[in-house]
CSV table of C-alpha atoms in Angstrom, one decimal:
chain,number,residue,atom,x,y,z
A,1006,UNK,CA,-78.1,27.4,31.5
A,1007,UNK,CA,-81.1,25.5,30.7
A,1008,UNK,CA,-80.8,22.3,28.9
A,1009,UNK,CA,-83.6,20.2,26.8
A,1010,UNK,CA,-83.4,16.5,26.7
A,1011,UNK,CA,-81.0,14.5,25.4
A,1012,UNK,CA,-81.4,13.0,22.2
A,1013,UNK,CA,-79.2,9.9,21.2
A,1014,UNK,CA,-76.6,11.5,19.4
A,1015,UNK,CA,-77.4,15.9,19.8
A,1016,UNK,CA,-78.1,17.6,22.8
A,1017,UNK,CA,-79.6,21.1,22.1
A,1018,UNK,CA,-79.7,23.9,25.4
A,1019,UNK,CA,-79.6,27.2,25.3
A,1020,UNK,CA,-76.7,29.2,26.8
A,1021,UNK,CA,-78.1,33.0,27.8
A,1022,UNK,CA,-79.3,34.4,24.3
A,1023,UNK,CA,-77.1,31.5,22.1
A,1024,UNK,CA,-78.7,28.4,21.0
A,1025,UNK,CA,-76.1,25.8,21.9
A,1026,UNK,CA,-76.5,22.0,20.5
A,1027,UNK,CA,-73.7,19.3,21.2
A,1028,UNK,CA,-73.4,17.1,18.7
A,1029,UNK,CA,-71.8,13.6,18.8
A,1030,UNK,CA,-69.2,12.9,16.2
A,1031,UNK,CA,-69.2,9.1,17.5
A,1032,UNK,CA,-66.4,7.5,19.1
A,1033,UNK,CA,-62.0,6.5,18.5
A,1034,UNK,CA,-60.9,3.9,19.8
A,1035,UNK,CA,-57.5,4.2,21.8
A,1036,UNK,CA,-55.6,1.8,24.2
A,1037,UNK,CA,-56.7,2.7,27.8
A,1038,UNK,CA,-53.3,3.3,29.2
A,1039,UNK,CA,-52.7,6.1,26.5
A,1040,UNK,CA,-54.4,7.8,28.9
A,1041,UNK,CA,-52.5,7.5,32.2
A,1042,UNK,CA,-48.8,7.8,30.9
A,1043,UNK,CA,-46.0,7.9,33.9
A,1044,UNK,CA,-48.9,7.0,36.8
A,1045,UNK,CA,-47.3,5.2,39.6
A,1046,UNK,CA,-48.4,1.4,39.0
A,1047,UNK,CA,-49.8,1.3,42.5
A,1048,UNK,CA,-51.9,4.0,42.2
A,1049,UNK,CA,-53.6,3.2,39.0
A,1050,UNK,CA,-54.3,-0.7,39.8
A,1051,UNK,CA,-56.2,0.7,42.7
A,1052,UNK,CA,-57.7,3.3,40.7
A,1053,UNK,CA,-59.1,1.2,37.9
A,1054,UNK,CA,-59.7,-1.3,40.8
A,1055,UNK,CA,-62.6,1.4,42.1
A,1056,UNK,CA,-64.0,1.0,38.8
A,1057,UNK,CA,-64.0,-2.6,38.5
A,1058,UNK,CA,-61.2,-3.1,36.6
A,1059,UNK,CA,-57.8,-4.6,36.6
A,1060,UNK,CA,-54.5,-3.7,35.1
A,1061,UNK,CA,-55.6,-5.9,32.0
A,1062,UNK,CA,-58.1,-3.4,30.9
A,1063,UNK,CA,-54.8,-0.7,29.9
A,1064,UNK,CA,-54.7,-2.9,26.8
A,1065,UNK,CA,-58.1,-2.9,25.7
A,1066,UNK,CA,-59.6,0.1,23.1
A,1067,UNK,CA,-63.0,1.1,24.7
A,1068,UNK,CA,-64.8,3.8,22.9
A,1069,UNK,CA,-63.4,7.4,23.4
A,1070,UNK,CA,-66.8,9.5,22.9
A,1071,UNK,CA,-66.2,12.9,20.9
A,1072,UNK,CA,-68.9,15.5,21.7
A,1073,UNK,CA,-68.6,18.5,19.2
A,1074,UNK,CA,-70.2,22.2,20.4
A,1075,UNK,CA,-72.4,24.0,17.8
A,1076,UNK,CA,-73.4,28.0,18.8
A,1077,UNK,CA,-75.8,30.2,16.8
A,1078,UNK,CA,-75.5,33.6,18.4
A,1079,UNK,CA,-75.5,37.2,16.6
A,1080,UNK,CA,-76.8,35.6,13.4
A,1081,UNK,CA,-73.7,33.2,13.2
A,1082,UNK,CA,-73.7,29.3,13.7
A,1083,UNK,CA,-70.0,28.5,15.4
A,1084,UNK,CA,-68.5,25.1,15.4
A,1085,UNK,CA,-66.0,23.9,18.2
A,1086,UNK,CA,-63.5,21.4,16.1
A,1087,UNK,CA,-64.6,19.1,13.5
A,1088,UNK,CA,-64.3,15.3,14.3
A,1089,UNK,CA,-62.5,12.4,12.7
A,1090,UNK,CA,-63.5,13.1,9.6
A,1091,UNK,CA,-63.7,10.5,6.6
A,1092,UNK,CA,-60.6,8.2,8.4
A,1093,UNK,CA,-62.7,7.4,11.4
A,1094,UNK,CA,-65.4,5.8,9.7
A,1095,UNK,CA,-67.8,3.8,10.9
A,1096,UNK,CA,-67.5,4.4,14.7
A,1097,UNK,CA,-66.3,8.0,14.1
A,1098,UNK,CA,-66.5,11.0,11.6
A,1099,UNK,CA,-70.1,11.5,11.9
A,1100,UNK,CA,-70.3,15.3,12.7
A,1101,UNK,CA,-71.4,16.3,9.1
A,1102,UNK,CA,-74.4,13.7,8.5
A,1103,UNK,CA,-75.3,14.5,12.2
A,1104,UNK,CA,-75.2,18.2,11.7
A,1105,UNK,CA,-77.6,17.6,8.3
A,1106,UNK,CA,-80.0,15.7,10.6
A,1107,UNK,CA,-79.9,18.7,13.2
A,1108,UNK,CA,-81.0,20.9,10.2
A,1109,UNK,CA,-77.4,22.4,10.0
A,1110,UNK,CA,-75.5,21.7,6.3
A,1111,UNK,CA,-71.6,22.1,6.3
A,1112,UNK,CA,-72.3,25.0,4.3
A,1113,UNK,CA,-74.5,26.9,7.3
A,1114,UNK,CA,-71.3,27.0,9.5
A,1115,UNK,CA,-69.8,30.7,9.5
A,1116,UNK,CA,-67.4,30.1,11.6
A,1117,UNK,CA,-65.0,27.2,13.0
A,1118,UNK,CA,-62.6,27.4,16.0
A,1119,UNK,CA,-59.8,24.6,16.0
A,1120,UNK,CA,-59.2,24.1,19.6
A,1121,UNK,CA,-55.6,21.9,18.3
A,1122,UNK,CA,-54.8,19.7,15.4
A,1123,UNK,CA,-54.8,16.0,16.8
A,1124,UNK,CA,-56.8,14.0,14.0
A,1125,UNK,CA,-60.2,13.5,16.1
A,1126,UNK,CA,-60.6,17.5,16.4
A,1127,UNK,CA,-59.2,18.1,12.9
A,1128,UNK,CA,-59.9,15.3,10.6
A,1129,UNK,CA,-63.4,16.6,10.2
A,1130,UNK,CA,-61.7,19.9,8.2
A,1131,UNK,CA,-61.7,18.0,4.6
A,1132,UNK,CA,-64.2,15.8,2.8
A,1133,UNK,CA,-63.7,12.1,1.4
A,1134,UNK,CA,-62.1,14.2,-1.4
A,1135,UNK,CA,-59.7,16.0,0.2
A,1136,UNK,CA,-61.8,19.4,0.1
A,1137,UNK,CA,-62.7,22.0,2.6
A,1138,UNK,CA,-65.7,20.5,4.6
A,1139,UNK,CA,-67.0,23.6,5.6
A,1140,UNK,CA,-66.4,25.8,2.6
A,1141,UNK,CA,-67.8,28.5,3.7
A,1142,UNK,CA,-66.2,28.9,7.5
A,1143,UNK,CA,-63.9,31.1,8.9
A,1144,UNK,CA,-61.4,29.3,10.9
A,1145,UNK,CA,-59.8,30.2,13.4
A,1146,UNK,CA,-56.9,28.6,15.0
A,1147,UNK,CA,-53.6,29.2,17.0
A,1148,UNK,CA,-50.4,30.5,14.7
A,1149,UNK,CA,-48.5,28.3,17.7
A,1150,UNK,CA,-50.5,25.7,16.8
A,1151,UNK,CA,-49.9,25.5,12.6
A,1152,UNK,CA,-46.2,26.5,13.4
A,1153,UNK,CA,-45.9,23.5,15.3
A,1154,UNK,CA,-47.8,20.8,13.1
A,1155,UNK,CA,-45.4,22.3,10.1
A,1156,UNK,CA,-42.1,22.4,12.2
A,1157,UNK,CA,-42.0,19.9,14.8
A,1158,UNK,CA,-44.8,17.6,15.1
A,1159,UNK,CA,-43.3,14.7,13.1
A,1160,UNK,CA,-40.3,14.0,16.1
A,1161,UNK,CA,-43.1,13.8,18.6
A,1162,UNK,CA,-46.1,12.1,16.0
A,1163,UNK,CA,-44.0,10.1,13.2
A,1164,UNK,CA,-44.1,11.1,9.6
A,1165,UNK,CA,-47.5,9.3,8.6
A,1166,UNK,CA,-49.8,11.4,11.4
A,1167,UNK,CA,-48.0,14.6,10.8
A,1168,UNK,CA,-48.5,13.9,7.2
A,1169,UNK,CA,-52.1,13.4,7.6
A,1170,UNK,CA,-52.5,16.8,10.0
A,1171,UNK,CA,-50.8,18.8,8.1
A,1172,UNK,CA,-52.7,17.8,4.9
A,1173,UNK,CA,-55.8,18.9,6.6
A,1174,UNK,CA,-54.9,21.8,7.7
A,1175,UNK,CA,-52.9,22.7,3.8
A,1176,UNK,CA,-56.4,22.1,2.7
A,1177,UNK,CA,-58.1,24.5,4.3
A,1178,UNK,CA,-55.4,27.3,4.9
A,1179,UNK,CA,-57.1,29.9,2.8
A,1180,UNK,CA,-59.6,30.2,5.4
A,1181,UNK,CA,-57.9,30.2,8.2
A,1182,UNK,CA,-57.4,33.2,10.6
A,1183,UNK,CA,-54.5,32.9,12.4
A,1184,UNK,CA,-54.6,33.7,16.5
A,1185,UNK,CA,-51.7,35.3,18.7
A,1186,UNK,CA,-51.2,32.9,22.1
A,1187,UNK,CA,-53.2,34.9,24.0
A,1188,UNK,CA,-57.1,35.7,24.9
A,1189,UNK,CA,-58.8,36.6,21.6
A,1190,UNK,CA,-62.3,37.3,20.4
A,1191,UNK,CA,-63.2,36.5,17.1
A,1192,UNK,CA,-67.2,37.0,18.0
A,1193,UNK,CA,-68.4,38.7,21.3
A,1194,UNK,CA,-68.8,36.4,23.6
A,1195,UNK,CA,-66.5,33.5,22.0
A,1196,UNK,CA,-63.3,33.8,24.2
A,1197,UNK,CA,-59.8,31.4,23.0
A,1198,UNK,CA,-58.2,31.0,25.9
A,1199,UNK,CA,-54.5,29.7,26.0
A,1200,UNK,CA,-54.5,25.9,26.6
A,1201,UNK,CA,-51.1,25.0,25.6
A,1202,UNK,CA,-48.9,21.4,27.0
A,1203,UNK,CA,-51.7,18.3,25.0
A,1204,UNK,CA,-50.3,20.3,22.0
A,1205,UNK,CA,-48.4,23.8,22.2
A,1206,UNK,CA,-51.3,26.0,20.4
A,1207,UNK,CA,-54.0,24.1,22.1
A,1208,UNK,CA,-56.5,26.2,23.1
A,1209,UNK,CA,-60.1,26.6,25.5
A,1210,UNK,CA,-62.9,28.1,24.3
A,1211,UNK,CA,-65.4,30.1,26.8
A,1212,UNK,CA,-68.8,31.0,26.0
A,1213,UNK,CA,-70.5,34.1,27.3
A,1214,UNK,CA,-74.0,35.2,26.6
A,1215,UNK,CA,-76.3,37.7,28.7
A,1216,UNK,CA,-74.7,36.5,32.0
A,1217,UNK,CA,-74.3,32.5,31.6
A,1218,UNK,CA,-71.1,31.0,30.5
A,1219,UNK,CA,-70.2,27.9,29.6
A,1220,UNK,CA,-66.4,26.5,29.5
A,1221,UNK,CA,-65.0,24.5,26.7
A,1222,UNK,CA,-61.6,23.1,27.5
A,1223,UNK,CA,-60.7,20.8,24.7
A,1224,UNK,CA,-58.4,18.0,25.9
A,1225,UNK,CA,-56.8,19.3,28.9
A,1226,UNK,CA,-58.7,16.5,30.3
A,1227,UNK,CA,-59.6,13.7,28.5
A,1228,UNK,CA,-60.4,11.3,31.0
A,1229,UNK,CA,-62.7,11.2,33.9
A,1230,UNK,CA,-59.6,9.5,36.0
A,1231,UNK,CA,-58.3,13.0,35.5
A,1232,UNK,CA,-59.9,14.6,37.7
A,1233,UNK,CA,-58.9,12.0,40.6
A,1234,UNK,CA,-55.3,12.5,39.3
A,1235,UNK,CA,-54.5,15.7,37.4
A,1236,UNK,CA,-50.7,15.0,37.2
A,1237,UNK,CA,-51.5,11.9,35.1
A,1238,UNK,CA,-50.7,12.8,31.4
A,1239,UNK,CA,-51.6,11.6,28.2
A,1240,UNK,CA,-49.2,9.6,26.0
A,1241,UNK,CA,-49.7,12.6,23.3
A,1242,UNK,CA,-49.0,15.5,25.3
A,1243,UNK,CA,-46.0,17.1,24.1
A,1244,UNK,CA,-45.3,19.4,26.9
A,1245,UNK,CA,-46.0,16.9,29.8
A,1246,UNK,CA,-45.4,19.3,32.7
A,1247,UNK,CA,-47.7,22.3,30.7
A,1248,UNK,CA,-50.2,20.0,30.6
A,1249,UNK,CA,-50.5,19.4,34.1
A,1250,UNK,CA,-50.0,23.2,35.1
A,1251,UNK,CA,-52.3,24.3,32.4
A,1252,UNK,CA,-54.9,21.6,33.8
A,1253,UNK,CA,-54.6,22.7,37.4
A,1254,UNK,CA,-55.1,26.3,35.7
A,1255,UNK,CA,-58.3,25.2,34.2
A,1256,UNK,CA,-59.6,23.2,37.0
A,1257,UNK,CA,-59.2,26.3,39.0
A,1258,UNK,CA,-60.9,28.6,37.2
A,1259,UNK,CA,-64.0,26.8,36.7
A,1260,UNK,CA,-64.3,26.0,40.4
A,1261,UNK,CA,-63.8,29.7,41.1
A,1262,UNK,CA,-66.3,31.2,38.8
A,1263,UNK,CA,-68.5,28.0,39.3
A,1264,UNK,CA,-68.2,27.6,35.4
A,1265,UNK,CA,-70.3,24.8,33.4
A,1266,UNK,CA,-67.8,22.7,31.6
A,1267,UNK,CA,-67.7,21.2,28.0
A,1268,UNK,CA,-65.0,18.4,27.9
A,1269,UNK,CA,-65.4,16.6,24.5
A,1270,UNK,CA,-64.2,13.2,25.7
A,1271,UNK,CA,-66.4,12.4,28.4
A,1272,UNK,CA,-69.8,10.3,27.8
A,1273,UNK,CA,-72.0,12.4,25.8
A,1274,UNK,CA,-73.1,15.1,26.1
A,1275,UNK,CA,-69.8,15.7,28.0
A,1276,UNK,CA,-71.7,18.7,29.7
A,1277,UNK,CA,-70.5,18.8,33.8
A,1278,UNK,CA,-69.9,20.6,36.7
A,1279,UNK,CA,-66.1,20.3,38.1
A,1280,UNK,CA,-66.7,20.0,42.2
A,1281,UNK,CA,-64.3,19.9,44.9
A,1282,UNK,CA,-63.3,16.7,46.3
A,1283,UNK,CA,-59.8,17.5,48.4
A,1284,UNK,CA,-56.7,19.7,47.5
A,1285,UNK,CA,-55.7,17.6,44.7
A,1286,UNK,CA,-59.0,15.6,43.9
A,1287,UNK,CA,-61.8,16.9,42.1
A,1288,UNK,CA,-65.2,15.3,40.6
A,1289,UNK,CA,-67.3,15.9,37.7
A,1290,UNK,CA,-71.5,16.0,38.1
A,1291,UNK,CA,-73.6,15.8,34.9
A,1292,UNK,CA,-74.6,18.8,34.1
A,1293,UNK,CA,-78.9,18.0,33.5
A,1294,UNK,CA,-80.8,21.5,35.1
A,1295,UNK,CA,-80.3,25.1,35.7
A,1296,UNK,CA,-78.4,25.2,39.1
């Protein structure tokens, strides 16, 4: 992998033969404890204690940075989830006017993989007016993961955020190609890879092109405290215990095939290298060279 400088809010590299740019939809804003649901109240006042924190900062809304993936390979430009959308204005919902600056319209995208439906990954589908954002994108997406959002989501969400999801995703349904809950290739090299427990469709993305790959793994960790403690969950996931398997799963198999990672919650361009720490610790290192 070799990566260009950073700019202030897109990051182009290259990834074998793909041109790869990360772009930064800008930021949400979410209490801090969201992300640390059911940890042992020892453990994470000395945790947030190593940052230089205190147990105060759990009610305080620092900015969540959300890092979309744009991929032009085999003539097609590929985007990895969408952003807040209109709703997150003015901090967030900055992909498209970010993408236009890049010198990528909405209308250049071919093709659009929805990693889950939580509003910062799907809000980005529709327009101010309520229309397809990318009109001209295939999307691809979990059946698991629509099933769920029309079914069951509003026991686990509330009415008004299902509502919102599913309005999205109504609005853009005639493009959408639906994916079994298994490894599937819509492009070669463009891998979904089963991510379920943050949602039940969720799913990773990896990227393969001329012998580099690169590792997209949506919100199966979404914090950098994560790493430290994998069995800490986030107040959304719906399937706590999944999460934590699938994120041991994950962890794993970049270690193992010494995988570059995208995770689109850390601090831009959220592009790292997942290193052993101890048998149920790990690190992240950014990733900035070809090593």
């Amino acid at each position: 992998m070799t990566l260009n400088d950073p700019q202030q809010d897109s990051h182009r590299f290259t990834l074998g033969n793909f041109e790869c740019m990360i772009i930064s939809d800008g930021c949400a804003r979410y209490r801090l404890k969201v992300f640390f649901d059911g940890a042992p109240h020892d453990l994470l006042e000395q945790a947030l204690e190593n940052q230089g924190q205190t147990l105060a900062a759990l009610e305080e809304k620092p900015p969540t940075p959300i890092n979309n993936l744009v991929i032009h390979g085999h003539g097609y430009n590929i985007l990895i989830d969408t952003g807040l959308g209109p709703d997150g204005a003015p901090e967030g919902g900055n992909l498209r006017t970010r993408l236009n600056k890049a010198g990528i319209t909405p209308d250049d995208i071919d093709l659009l993989i929805l990693t889950h439906a939580h509003p910062d990954h799907s809000g980005g589908l529709v327009t101010e007016a309520g229309k397809s954002a990318f009109p001209n994108a295939r999307i691809f997406m979990s059946r698991t993961e629509w099933d769920f959002w029309h079914n069951d989501a509003t026991q686990f969400y509330g009415e008004r955020l299902s509502n919102a999801v599913n309005g999205y995703l109504d609005a853009v349904k005639p493009q959408i190609n639906f994916l079994r809950f298994d490894e599937e290739s819509p492009l070669p090299g463009i891998t979904m890879l089963p991510a379920p427990g943050h949602t039940p469709g969720q799913m990773a993305v990896l990227i393969e092109s001329n012998g580099s790959k690169l590792l997209s793994i949506a919100d199966v960790i979404a914090h950098p405290l994560h790493l430290n403690y994998p069995t800490w969950n986030i107040i959304s996931d719906v399937d706590k215990r999944q999460t934590i398997n699938t994120r041991f799963d994950i962890i794993d198999r970049a270690l193992m095939e010494k995988l570059p990672t995208h995770i689109p919650h850390f601090p831009f361009p959220g592009l790292v290298r997942i290193v052993d720490g101890d048998s149920t610790q790990w690190a992240s290192q950014p990733l900035n060279s070809d090593h």
